[in-house]
Short mmCIF file of C-alpha atoms and ligand atoms in Angstrom, two decimals:
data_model
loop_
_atom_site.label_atom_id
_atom_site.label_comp_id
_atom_site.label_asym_id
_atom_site.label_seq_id
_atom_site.Cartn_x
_atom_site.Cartn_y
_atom_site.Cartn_z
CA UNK A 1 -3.24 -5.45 -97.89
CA UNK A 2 -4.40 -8.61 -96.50
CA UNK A 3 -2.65 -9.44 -93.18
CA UNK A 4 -1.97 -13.28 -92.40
CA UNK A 5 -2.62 -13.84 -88.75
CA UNK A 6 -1.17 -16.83 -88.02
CA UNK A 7 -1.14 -20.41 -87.85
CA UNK A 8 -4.32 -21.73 -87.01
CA UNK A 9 -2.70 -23.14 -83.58
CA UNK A 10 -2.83 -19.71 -82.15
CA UNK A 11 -3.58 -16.00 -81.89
CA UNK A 12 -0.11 -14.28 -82.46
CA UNK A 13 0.01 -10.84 -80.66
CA UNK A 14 2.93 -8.10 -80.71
CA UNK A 15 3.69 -7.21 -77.06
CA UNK A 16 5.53 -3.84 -77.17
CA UNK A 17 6.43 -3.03 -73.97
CA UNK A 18 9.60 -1.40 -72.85
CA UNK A 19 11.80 -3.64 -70.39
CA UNK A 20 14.86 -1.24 -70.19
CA UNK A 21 15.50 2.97 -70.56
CA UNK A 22 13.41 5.57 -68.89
CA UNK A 23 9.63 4.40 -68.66
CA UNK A 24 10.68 0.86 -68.12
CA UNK A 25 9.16 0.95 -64.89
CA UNK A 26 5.55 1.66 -65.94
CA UNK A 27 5.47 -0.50 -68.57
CA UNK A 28 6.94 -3.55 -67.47
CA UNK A 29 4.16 -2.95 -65.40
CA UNK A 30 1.83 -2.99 -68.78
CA UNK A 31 3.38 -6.02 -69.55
CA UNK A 32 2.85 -7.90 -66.43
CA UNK A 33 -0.93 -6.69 -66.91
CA UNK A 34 -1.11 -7.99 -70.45
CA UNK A 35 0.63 -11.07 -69.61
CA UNK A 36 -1.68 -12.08 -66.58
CA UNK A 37 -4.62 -11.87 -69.13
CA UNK A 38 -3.13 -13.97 -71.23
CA UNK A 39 -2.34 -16.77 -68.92
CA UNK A 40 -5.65 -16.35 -67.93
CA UNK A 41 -7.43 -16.23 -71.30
CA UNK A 42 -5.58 -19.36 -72.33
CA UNK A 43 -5.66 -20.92 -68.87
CA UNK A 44 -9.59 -20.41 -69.79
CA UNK A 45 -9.26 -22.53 -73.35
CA UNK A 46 -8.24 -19.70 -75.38
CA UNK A 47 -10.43 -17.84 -77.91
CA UNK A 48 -12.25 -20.21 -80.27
CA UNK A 49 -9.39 -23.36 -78.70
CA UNK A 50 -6.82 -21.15 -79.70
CA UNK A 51 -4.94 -19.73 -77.45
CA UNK A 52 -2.89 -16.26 -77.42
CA UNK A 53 0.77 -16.25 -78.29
CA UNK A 54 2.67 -13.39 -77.20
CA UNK A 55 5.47 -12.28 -79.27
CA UNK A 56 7.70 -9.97 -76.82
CA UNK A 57 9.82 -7.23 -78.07
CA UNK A 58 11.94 -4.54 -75.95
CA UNK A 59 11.59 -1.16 -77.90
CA UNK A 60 14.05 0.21 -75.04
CA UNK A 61 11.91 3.38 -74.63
CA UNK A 62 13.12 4.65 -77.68
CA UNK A 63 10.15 5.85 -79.77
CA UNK A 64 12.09 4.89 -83.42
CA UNK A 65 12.27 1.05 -82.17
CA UNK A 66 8.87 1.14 -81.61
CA UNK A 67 8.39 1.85 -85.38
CA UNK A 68 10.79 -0.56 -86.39
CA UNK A 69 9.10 -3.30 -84.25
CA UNK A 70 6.07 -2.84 -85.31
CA UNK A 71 6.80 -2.65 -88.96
CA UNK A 72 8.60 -5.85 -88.61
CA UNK A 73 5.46 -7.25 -86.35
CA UNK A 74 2.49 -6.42 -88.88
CA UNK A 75 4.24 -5.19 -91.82
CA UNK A 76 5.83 -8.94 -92.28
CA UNK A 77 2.58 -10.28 -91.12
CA UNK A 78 3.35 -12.22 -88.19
CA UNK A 79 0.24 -10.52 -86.71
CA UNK A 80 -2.15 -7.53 -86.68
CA UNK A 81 -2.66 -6.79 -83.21
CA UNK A 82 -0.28 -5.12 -81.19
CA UNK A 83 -0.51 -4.23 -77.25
CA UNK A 84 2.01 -1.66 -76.10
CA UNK A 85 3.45 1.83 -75.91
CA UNK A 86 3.33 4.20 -73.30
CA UNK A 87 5.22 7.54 -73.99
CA UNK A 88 2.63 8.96 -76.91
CA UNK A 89 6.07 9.66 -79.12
CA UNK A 90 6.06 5.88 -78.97
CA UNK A 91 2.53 5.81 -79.88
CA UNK A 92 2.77 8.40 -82.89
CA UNK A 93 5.41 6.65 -84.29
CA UNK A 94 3.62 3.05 -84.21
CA UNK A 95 0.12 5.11 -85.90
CA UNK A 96 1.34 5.18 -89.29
CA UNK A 97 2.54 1.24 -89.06
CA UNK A 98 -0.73 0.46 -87.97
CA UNK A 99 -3.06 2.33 -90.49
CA UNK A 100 -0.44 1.70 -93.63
CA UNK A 101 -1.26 -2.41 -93.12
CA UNK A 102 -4.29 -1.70 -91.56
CA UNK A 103 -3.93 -3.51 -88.24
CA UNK A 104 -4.77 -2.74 -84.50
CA UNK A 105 -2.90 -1.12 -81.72
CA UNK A 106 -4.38 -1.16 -78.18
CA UNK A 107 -2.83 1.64 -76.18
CA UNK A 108 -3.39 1.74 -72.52
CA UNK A 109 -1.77 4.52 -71.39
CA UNK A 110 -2.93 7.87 -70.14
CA UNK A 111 -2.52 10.43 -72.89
CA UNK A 112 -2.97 14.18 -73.85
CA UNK A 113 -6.27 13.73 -76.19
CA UNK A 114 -7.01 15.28 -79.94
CA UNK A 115 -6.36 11.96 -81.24
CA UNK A 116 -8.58 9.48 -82.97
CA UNK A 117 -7.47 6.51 -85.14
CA UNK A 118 -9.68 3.66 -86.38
CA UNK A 119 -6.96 1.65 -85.71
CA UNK A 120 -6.27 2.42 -82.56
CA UNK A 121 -8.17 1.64 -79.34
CA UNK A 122 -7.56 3.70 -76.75
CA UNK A 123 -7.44 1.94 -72.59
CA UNK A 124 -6.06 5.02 -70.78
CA UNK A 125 -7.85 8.08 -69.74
CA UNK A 126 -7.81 11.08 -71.75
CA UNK A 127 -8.24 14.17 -70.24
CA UNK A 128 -11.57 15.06 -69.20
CA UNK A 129 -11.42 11.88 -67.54
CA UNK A 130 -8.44 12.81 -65.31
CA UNK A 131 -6.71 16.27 -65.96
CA UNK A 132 -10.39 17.89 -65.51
CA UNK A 133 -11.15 16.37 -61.91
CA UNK A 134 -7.93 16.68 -60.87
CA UNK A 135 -7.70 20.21 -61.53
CA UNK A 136 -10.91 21.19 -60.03
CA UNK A 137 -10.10 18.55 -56.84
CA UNK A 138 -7.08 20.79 -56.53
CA UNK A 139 -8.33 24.27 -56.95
CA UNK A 140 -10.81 22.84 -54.12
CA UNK A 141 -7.80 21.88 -51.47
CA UNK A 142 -4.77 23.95 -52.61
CA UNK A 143 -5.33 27.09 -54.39
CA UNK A 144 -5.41 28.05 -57.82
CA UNK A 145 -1.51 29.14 -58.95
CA UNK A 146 -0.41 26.16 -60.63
CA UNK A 147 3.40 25.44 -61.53
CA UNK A 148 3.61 23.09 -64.20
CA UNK A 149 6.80 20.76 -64.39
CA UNK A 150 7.22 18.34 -67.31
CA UNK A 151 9.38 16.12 -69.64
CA UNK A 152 10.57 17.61 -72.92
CA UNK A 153 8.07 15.60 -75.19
CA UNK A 154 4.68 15.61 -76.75
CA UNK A 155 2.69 14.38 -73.89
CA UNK A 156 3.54 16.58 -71.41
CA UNK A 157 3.16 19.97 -73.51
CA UNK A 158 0.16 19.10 -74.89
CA UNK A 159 -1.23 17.87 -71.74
CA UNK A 160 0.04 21.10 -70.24
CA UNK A 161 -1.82 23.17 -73.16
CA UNK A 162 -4.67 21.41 -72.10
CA UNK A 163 -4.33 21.87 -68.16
CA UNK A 164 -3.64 25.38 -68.78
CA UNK A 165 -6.79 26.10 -70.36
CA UNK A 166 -8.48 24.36 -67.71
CA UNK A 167 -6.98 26.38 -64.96
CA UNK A 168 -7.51 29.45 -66.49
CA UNK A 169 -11.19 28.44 -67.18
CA UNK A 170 -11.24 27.73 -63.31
CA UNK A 171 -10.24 31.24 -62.23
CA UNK A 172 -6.48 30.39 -61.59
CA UNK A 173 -3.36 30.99 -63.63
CA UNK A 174 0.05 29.20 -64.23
CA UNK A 175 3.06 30.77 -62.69
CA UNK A 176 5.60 28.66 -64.81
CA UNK A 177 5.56 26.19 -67.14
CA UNK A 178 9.34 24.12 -66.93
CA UNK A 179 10.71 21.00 -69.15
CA UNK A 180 13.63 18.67 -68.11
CA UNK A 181 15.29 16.33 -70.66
CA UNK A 182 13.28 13.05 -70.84
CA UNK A 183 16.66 11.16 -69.29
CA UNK A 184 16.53 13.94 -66.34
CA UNK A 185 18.77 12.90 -63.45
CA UNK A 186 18.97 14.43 -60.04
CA UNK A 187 20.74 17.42 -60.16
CA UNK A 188 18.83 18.13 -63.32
CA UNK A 189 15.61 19.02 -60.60
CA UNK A 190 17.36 21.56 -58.55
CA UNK A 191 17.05 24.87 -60.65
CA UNK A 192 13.35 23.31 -60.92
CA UNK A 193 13.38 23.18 -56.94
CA UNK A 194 14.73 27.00 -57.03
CA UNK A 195 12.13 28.13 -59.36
CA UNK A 196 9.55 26.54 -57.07
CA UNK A 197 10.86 27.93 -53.99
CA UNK A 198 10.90 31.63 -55.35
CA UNK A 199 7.79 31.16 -57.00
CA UNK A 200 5.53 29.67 -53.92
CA UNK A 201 3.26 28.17 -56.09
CA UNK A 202 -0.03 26.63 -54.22
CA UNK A 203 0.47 23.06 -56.22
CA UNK A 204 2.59 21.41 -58.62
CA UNK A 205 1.49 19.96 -61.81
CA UNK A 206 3.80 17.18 -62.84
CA UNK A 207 3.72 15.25 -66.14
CA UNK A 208 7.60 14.10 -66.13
CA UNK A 209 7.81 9.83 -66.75
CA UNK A 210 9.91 7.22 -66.01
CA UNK A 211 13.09 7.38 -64.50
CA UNK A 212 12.57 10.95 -63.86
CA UNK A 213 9.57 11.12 -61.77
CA UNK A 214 11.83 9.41 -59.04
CA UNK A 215 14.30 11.62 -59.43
CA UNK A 216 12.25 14.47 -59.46
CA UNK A 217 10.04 13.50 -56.50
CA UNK A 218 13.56 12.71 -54.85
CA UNK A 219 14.76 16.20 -55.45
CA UNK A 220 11.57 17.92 -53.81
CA UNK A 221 11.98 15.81 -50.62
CA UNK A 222 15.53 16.62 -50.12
CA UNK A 223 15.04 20.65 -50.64
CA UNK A 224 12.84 20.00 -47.12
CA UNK A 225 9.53 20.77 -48.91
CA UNK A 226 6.09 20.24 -47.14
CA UNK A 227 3.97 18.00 -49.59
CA UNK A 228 0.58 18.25 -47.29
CA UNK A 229 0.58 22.00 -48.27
CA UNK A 230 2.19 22.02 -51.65
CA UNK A 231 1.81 18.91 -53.32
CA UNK A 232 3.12 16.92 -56.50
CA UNK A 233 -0.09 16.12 -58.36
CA UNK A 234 0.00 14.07 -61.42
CA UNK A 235 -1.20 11.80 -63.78
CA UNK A 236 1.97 9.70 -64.66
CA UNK A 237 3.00 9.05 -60.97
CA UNK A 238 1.82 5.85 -59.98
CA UNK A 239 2.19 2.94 -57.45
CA UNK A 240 5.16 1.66 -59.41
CA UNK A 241 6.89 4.67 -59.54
CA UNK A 242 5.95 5.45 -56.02
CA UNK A 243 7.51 1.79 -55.24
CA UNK A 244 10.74 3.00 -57.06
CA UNK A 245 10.91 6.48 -54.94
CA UNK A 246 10.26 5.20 -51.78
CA UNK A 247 6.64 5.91 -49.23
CA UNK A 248 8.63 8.44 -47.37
CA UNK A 249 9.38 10.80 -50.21
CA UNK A 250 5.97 10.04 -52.09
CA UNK A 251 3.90 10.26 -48.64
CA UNK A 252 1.05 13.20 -49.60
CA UNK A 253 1.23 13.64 -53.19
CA UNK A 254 -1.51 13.27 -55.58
CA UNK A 255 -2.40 11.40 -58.36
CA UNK A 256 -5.63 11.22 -60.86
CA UNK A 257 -5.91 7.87 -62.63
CA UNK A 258 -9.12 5.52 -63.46
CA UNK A 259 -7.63 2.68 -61.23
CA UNK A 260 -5.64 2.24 -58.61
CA UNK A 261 -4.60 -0.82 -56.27
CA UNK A 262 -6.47 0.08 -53.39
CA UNK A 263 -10.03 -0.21 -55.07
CA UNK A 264 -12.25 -1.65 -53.06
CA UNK A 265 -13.99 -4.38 -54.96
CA UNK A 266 -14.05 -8.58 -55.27
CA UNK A 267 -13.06 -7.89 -58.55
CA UNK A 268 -9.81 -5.81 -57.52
CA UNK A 269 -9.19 -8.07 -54.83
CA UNK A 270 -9.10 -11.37 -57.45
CA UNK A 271 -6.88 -9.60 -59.78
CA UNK A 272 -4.34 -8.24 -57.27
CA UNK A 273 -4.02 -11.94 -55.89
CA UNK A 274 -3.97 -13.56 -59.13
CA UNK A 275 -0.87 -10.92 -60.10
CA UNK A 276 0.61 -11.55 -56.78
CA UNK A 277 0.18 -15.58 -57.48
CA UNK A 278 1.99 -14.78 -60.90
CA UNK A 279 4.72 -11.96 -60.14
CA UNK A 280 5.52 -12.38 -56.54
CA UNK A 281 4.18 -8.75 -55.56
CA UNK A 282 2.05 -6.13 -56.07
CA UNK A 283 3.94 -3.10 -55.78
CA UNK A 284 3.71 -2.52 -59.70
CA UNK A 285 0.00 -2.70 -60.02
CA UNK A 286 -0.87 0.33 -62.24
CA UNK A 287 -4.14 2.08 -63.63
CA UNK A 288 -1.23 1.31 -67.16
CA UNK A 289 -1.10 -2.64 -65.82
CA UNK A 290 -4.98 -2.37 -65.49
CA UNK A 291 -5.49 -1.22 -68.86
CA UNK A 292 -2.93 -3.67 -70.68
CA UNK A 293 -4.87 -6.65 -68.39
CA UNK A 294 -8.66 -5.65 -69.31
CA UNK A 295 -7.35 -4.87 -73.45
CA UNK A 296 -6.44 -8.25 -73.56
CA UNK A 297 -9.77 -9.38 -72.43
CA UNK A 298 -11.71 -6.90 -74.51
CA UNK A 299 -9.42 -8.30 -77.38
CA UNK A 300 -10.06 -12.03 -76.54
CA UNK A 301 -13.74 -11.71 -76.22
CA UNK A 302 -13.82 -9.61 -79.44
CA UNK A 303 -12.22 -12.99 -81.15
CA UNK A 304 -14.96 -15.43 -79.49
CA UNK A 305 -17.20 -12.84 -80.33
CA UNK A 306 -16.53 -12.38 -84.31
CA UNK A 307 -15.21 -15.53 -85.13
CA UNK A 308 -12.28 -14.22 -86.81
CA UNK A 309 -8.87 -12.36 -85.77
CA UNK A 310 -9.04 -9.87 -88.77
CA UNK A 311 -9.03 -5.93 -87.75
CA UNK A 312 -12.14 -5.07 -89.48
CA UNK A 313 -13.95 -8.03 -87.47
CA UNK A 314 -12.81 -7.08 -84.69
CA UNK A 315 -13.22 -3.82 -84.77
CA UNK A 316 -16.76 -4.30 -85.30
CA UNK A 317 -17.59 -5.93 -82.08
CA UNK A 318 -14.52 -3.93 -79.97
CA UNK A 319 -16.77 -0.68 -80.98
CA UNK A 320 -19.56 -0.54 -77.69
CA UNK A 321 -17.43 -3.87 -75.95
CA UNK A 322 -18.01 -3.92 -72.25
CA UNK A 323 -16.30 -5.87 -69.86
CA UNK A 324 -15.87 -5.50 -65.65
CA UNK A 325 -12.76 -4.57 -65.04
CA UNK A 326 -10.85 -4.33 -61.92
CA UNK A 327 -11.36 -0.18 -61.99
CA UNK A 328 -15.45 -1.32 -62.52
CA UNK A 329 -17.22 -1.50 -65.91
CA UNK A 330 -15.89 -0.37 -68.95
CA UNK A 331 -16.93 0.27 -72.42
CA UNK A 332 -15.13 1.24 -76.10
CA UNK A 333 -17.17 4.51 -76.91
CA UNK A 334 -18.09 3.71 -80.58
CA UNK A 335 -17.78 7.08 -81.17
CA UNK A 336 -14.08 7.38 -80.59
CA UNK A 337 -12.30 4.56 -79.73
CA UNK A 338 -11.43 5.47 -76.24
CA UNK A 339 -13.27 4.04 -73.12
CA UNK A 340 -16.09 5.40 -70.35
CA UNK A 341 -13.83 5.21 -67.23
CA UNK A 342 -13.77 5.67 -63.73
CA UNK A 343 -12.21 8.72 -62.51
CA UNK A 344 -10.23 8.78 -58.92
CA UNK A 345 -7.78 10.80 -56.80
CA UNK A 346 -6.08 9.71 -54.43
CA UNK A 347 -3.17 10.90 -52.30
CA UNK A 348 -0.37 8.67 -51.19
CA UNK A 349 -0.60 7.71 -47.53
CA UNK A 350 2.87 6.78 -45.39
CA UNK A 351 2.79 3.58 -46.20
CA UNK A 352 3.06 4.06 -49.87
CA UNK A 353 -0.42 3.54 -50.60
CA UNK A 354 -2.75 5.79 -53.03
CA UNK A 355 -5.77 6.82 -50.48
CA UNK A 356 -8.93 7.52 -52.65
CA UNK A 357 -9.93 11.28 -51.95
CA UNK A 358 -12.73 11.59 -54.45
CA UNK A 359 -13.99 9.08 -57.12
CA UNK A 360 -16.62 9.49 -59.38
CA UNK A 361 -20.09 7.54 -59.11
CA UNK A 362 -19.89 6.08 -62.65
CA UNK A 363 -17.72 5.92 -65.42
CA UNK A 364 -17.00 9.14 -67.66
CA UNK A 365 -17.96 9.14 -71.72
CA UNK A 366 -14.34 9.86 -73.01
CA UNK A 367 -14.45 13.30 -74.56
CA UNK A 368 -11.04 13.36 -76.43
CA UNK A 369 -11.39 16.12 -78.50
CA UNK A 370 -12.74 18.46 -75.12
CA UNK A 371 -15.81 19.00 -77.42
CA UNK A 372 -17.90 19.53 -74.36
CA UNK A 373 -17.01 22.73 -72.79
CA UNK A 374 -15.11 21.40 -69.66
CA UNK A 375 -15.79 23.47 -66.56
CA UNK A 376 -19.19 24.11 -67.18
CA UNK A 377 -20.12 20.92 -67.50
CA UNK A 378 -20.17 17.90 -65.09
CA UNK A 379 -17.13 19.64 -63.01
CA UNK A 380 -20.03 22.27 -61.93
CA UNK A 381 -22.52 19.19 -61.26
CA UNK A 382 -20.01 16.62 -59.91
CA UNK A 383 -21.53 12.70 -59.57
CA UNK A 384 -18.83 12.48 -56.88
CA UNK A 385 -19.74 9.76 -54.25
CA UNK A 386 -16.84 10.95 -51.64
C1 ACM B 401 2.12 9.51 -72.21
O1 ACM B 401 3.13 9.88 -72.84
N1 ACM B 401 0.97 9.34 -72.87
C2 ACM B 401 2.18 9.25 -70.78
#
């Protein structure tokens, strides 16, 4: 089917980002990122003297909305490209929308891997990029009996399926693997907190989202827990949620993400004061944000660079597309649709702030299928430069 993609006054995109429900916080944070690039792709003349028109929809963190938004997006051709999701229920439910018509989904959200769709291109790390480092960063520090606390959907047990089998390969074992409802609220931590205590894990492996991360986080403060010896480490906790908890009840937990807001960098500084000029803060800058800001650009230079807004055009030049970032210089892996990206952990200071710990030297091939045996492979000859 032959998608029309607009007018020739402008680029429609689909922005599908939620605004309300439980993940709101991250991704109005990945709409603030795509939106900056926009402003600053048009502000630049546009692609071609077009510029990009956002079309913004509010899925409400329900994964069936995202469906029906898309459909209604490409499948009554007001345009082929979407940015958005970040739960990867949201994402699975937007793949068939995409492939059926054809059209092109940029995801940049941290997921759990064994995915590729050549209509898909993937912005957030998958997990030899992050779950990999940050287990071996914590077997390092902490200790090697892992407790593993997630929401009840896709990401998180597959992730956990994933971290398992890299603890195990590390020597180390998980003592419990626990799932809260995806709309957890407070009191729905504290047989979590009990487990925990009884248990004495050495660290915490946390992929609950949203709403419940706070609340979670919240819960392990108040049961008078010591975070420099047991800490929270994650992949889905980051400066926005950390905003939302508070720096006192974040202060010493750990998080593994390609980008955060303290790298150093011209290029980080620019974009943190061109968000500020825009948003009137900071405090949701987001390795999610930094993804939704640099898949705009990859997307906008992929127009200039074709000549044409169709998804096969643009795929062709997106495949091997580099472009410096705020995290550094990234590339779409040809291979697989995912990007080479940095690798960090940091550990959140008392002002709120993520504190790099270790960060690798250069950006990581994405390996979403794990086809490289992990442990025995760069995790044995780190290119760590702290
Ligand atoms: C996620 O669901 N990919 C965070």
């Amino acid at each position: 089917m032959t998608i029309a993609t607009g007018d020739d006054s402008a680029w429609p995109v689909g922005i599908l980002f939620s605004q309300t429900g439980v993940t709101a916080i991250i991704e109005q944070s990945q709409l603030n990122g795509a939106l900056l690039a926009i402003d600053e792709v048009n502000e630049a003349g546009g692609a071609m003297g077009r510029p990009i028109e956002p079309i913004i929809l509010d899925p409400g963190s329900d994964p069936v909305r995202y469906r029906q938004m898309a459909e209604r997006l490409i499948g009554d051709g007001q345009t082929n490209v979407i940015f958005g999701c970040y739960m990867s229920s949201s994402r699975k439910e937007v793949l068939p929308v995409v492939e059926r018509y054809n059209g092109l989904l940029f995801y940049p959200t941290l997921y759990e891997g064994f995915e590729y769709s050549p209509n898909v291109i993937y912005g957030g790390a998958a997990p030899n990029q992050n779950s990999l480092p940050l287990a071996t960063y914590l077997m390092d520090h902490f200790g090697s009996r892992f407790f593993f606390v997630g929401s009840d959907y896709i990401y998180p047990r597959e992730s956990n399926r994933v971290m398992r089998n890299i603890v195990r390969q590390g020597g180390g074992e998980v003592v419990a693997e626990h799932y809260v409802d995806l709309e957890a609220g407070p009191e729905d931590f504290s047989e979590v907190i009990d487990k925990i205590a009884a248990l004495e894990p050495d660290v915490i492996f946390s992929t609950v989202v949203g709403t419940g991360t706070v609340n979670f986080y919240r819960a392990y403060y108040g049961a008078n827990t010591d975070a420099s010896k047991r800490p929270i480490a994650s992949l889905t906790t980051n400066e926005a949620e950390v905003a939302a908890m508070g720096a006192q009840v974040a202060e010493g937990h750990i998080t593994a993400a390609p980008y955060f807001r303290s790298v150093a960098g011209e290029r980080n500084h620019d974009f943190i004061e061109r968000y500020r000029a825009k948003f009137g803060e900071v405090e949701t800058i987001t390795s999610c944000c930094e993804a939704a800001y640099f898949q705009v650009h990859l997307y906008a230079n992929a127009l200039r660079l074709a000549g044409a807004g169709n998804t096969d055009s643009l795929r062709a030049v997106l495949c091997g597309a580099e472009f410096e970032a705020p995290q550094g210089r990234i590339k779409i892996d040809p291979e697989n649709n995912h990007a080479y990206l940095l690798s960090r952990i940091a550990k959140v200071d008392e002002s709120g702030d993520f504190v790099i710990q270790r960060e690798a030297s250069r950006p990581i091939k994405p390996d979403p299928y794990l086809a490289v045996p992990a442990l025995n492979d760069w995790a044995h000859t780190p290119a760590w430069v702290r």
